[in-house]
Coordinates of C-alpha atoms and ligand atoms in Angstrom, one line a residue:
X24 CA 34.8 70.7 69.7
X25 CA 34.2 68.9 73.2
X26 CA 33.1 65.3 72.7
X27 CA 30.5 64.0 75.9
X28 CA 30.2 60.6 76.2
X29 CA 26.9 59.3 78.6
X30 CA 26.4 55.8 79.3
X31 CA 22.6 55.7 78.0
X32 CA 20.3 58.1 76.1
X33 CA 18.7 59.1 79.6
X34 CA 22.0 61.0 80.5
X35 CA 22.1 62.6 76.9
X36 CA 19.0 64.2 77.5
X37 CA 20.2 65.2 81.2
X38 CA 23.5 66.6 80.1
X39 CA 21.4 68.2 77.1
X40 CA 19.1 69.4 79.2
X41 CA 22.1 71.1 81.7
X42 CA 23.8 73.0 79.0
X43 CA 20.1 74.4 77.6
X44 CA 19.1 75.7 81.2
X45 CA 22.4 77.0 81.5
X46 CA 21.6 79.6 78.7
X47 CA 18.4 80.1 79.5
X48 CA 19.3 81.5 83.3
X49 CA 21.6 83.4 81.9
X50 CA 18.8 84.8 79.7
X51 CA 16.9 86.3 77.8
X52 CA 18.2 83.2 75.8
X53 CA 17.5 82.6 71.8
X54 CA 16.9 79.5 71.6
X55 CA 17.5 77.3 68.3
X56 CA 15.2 74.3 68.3
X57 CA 15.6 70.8 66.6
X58 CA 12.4 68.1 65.9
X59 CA 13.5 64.5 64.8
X60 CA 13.6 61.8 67.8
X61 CA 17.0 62.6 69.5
X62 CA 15.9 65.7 71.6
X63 CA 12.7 64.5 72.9
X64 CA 14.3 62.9 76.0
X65 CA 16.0 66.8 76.3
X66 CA 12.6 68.6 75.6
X67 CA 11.0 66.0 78.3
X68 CA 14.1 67.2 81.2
X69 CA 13.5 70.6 80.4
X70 CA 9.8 70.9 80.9
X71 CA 10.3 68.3 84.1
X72 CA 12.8 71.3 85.5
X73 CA 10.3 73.7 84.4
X74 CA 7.4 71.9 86.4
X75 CA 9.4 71.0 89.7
X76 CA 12.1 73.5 89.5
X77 CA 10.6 76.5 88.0
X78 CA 12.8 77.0 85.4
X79 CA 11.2 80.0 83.3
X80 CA 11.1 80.1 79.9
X81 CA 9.1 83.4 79.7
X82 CA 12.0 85.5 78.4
X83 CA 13.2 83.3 75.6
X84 CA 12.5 83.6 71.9
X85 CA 12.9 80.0 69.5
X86 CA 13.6 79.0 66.4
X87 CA 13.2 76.2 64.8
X88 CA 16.1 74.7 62.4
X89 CA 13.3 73.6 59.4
X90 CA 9.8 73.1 57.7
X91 CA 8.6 70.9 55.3
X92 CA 7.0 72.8 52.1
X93 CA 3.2 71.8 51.0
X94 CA 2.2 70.2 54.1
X95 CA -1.4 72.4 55.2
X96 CA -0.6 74.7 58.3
X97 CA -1.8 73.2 61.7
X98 CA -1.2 69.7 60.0
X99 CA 0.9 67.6 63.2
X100 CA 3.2 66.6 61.5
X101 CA 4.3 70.2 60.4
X102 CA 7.6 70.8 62.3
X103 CA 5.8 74.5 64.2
X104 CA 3.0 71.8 65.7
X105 CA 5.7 69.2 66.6
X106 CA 7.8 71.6 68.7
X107 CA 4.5 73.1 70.3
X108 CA 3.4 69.8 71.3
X109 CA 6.4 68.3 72.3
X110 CA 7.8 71.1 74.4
X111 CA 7.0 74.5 73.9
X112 CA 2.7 74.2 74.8
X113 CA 4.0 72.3 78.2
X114 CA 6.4 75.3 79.3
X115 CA 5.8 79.0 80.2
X116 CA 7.1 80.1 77.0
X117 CA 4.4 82.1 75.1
X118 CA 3.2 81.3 71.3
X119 CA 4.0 84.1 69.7
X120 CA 7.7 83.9 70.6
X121 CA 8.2 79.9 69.1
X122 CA 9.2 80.9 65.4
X123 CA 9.5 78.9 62.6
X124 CA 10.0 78.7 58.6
X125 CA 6.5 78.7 57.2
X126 CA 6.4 76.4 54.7
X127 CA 2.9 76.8 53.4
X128 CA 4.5 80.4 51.7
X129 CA 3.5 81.5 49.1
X130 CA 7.1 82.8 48.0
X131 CA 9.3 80.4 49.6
X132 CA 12.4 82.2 48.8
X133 CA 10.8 86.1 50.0
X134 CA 10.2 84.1 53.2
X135 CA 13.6 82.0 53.8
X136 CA 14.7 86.0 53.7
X137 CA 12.1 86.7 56.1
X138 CA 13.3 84.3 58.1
X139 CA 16.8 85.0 58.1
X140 CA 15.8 88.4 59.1
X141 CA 14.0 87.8 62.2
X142 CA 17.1 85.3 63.5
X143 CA 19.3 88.4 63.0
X144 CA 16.6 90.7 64.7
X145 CA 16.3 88.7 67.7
X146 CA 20.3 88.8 68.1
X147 CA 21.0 85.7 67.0
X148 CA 20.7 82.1 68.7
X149 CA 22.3 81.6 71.6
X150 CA 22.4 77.7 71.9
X151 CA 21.1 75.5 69.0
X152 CA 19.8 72.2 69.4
X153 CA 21.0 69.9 66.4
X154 CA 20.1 66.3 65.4
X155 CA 22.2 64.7 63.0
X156 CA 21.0 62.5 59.9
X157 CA 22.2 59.2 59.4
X158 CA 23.8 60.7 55.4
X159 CA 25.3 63.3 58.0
X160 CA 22.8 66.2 57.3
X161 CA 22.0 69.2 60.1
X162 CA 18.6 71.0 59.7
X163 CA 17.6 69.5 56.1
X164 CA 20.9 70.1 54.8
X165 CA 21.5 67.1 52.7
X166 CA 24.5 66.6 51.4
X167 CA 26.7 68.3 49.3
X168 CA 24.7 71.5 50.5
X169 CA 27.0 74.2 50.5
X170 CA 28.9 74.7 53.9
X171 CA 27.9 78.2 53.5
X172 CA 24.1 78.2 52.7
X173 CA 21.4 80.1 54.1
X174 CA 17.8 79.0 54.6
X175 CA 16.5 77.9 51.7
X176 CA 14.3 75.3 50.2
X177 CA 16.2 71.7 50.0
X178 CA 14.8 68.5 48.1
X179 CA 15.2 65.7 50.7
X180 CA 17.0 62.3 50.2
X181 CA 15.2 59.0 49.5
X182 CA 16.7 58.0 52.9
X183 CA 15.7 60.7 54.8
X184 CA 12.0 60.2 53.6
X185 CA 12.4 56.6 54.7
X186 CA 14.1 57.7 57.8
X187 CA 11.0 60.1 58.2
X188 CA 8.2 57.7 57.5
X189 CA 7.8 56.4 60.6
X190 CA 6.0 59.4 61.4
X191 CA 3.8 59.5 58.3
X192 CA 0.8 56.9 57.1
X193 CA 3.4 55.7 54.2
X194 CA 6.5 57.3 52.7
X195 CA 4.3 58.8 49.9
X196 CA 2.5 61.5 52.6
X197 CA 6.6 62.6 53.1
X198 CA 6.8 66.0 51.7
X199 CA 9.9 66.2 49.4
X200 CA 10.9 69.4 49.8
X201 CA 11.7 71.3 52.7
X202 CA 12.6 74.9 54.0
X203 CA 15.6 75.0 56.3
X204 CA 18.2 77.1 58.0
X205 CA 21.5 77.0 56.0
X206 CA 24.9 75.5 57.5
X207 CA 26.1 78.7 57.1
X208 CA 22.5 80.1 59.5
X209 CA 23.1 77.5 61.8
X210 CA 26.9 77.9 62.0
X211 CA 26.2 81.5 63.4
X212 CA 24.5 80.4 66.5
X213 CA 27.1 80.9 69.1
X214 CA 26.7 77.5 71.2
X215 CA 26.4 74.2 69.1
X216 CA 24.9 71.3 70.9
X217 CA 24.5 68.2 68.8
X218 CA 23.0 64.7 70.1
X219 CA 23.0 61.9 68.9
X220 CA 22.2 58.2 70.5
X221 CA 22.2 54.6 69.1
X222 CA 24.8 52.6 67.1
X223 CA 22.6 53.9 63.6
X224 CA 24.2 57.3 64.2
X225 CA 28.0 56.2 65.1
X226 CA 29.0 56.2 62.0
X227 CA 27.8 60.0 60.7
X228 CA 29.0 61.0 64.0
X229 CA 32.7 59.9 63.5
X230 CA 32.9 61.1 60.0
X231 CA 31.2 64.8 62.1
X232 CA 34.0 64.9 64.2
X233 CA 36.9 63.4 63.1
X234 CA 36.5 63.0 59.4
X235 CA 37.5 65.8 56.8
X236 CA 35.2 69.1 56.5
X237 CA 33.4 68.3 53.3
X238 CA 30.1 69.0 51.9
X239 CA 29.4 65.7 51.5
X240 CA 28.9 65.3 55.1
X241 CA 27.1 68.0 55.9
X242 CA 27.2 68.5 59.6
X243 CA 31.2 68.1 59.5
X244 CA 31.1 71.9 58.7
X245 CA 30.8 72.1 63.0
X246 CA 34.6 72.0 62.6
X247 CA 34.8 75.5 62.0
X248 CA 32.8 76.3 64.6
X249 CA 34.5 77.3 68.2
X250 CA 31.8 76.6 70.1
X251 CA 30.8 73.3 69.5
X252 CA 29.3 70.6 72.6
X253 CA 29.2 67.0 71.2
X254 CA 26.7 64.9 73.4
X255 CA 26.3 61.0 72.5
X256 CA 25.7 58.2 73.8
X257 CA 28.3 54.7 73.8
X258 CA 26.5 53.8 71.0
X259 CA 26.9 56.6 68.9
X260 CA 30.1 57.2 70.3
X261 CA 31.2 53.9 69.0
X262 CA 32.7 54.1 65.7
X263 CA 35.1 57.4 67.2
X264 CA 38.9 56.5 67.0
X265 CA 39.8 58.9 69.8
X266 CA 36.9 57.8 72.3
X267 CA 39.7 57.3 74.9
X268 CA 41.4 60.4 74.4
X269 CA 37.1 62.4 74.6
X270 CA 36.9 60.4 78.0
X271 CA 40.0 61.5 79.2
X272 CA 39.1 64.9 78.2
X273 CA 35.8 65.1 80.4
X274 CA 37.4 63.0 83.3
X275 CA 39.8 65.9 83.7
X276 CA 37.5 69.1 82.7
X277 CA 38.9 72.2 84.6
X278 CA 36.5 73.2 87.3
X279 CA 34.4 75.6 86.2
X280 CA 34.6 75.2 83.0
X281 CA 31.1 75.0 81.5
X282 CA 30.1 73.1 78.4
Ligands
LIG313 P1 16.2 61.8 64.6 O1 16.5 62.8 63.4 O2 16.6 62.6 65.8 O3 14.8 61.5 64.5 O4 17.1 60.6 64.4 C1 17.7 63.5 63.3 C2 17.7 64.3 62.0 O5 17.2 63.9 61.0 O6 18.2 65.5 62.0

């Protein structure tokens, strides 16, 4: 797991932004796509890079981590309207290539399968986007979700309705249940790139990366993973005993050594 400490959430979204182009000039790049607050500065980057520097997003394929179940389709709050509108509608990458759990399903579980399905028929993700929860969860997965789930529908925390209500007329119009990509999906993406900024997330972070692999905190299953990028601010970064050690780390990266 490499650990990236930026002075401000500006540089996250910069760094963020790096590692994302990185994949997708390698392309044809799957891309793994997260909603929430934290990669909105990263979305913003990419499509400035896509405006000034013609980065091309023509040849990738997305997915996003999660749904909410029972909210109408088109409704803007859905999490396929939130990832056209925030990035995917101001870049050249085409509609019918930005995938998502539906969660307006009939059979919710025949199309968690579905969805599972077209991941493994588009290869796989290449690099996935994560936000982290403040109860430690990655996608929906709240905890105590199995380290080894697969998409699936997930009843959401009180706190992560309240956490989510800013974005809603009250906490009542939060859906309570949600589809989402399993830890065990999401730990099959081959690049991991978690962000988190400000002091509310230092705590799940520390317990992410240097705390004990258990289910309780959810996104501590990255552990496993060998191909994990850590990018947080000094805020986030600020509960993490081994900060010095991370800085240390970065200050002497081997050239060419790409996140
Ligand atoms: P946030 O959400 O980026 O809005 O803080 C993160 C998450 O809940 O995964």
């Amino acid at each position: 797991m490499e650990i990236v400490i930026r002075p401000t959430p500006a540089d996250v979204a910069t760094t963020a932004a790096d590692v994302v182009a990185d994949h997708v000039r390698r392309g044809p790049a799957v891309l793994g796509l997260a909603t929430g607050s934290t990669p909105l500065a990263t979305y913003q980057e990419l499509i400035r890079r896509h405006r000034d520097e013609g980065l091309s997003f023509a040849d990738c394929v997305s997915f996003n981590l999660d749904e909410y179940v029972g909210l109408p389709k088109g409704h803007p709050e859905s999490y396929r309207e939130v990832i056209r509108k925030e990035f995917t509608a101001h870049v050249d990458l085409p509609d019918a290539k930005v995938e998502g759990p539906d969660g307006t399903a009939a059979d919710i579980a025949a199309e968690a399968q579905r969805y599972e399905d077209a991941i493994k028929a588009a290869g796989g993700v290449d690099v996935q986007l994560l936000g982290i929860g403040t109860d430690g969860h990655i996608g929906f997965n709240e905890p105590v979700s199995s380290l080894a789930s697969r998409t699936r529908i997930k009843t959401l925390t009180t706190q992560t309705r309240e956490d989510n209500a800013r974005f809603f007329a009250s906490i009542d119009e939060v859906p309570i249940h949600v589809l989402t990509q399993g830890l065990g999906t999401i730990s099959e993406a081959r690049h991991l790139l978690l962000l988190a900024t400000g002091e509310g997330k230092a705590e799940a972070i520390a317990a992410t990366v240097e705390g004990p692999v258990a289910a309780i905190n959810p996104a501590s299953v990255l552990q496993f993973h060998p191909h994990v990028t850590v990018v947080v601010d000094e805020a986030a970064a600020s509960r993490l005993r081994l900060k010095d050690y991370y800085v240390h780390v970065l200050a002497n990266k081997p050239a060419n050594q790409p996140f």
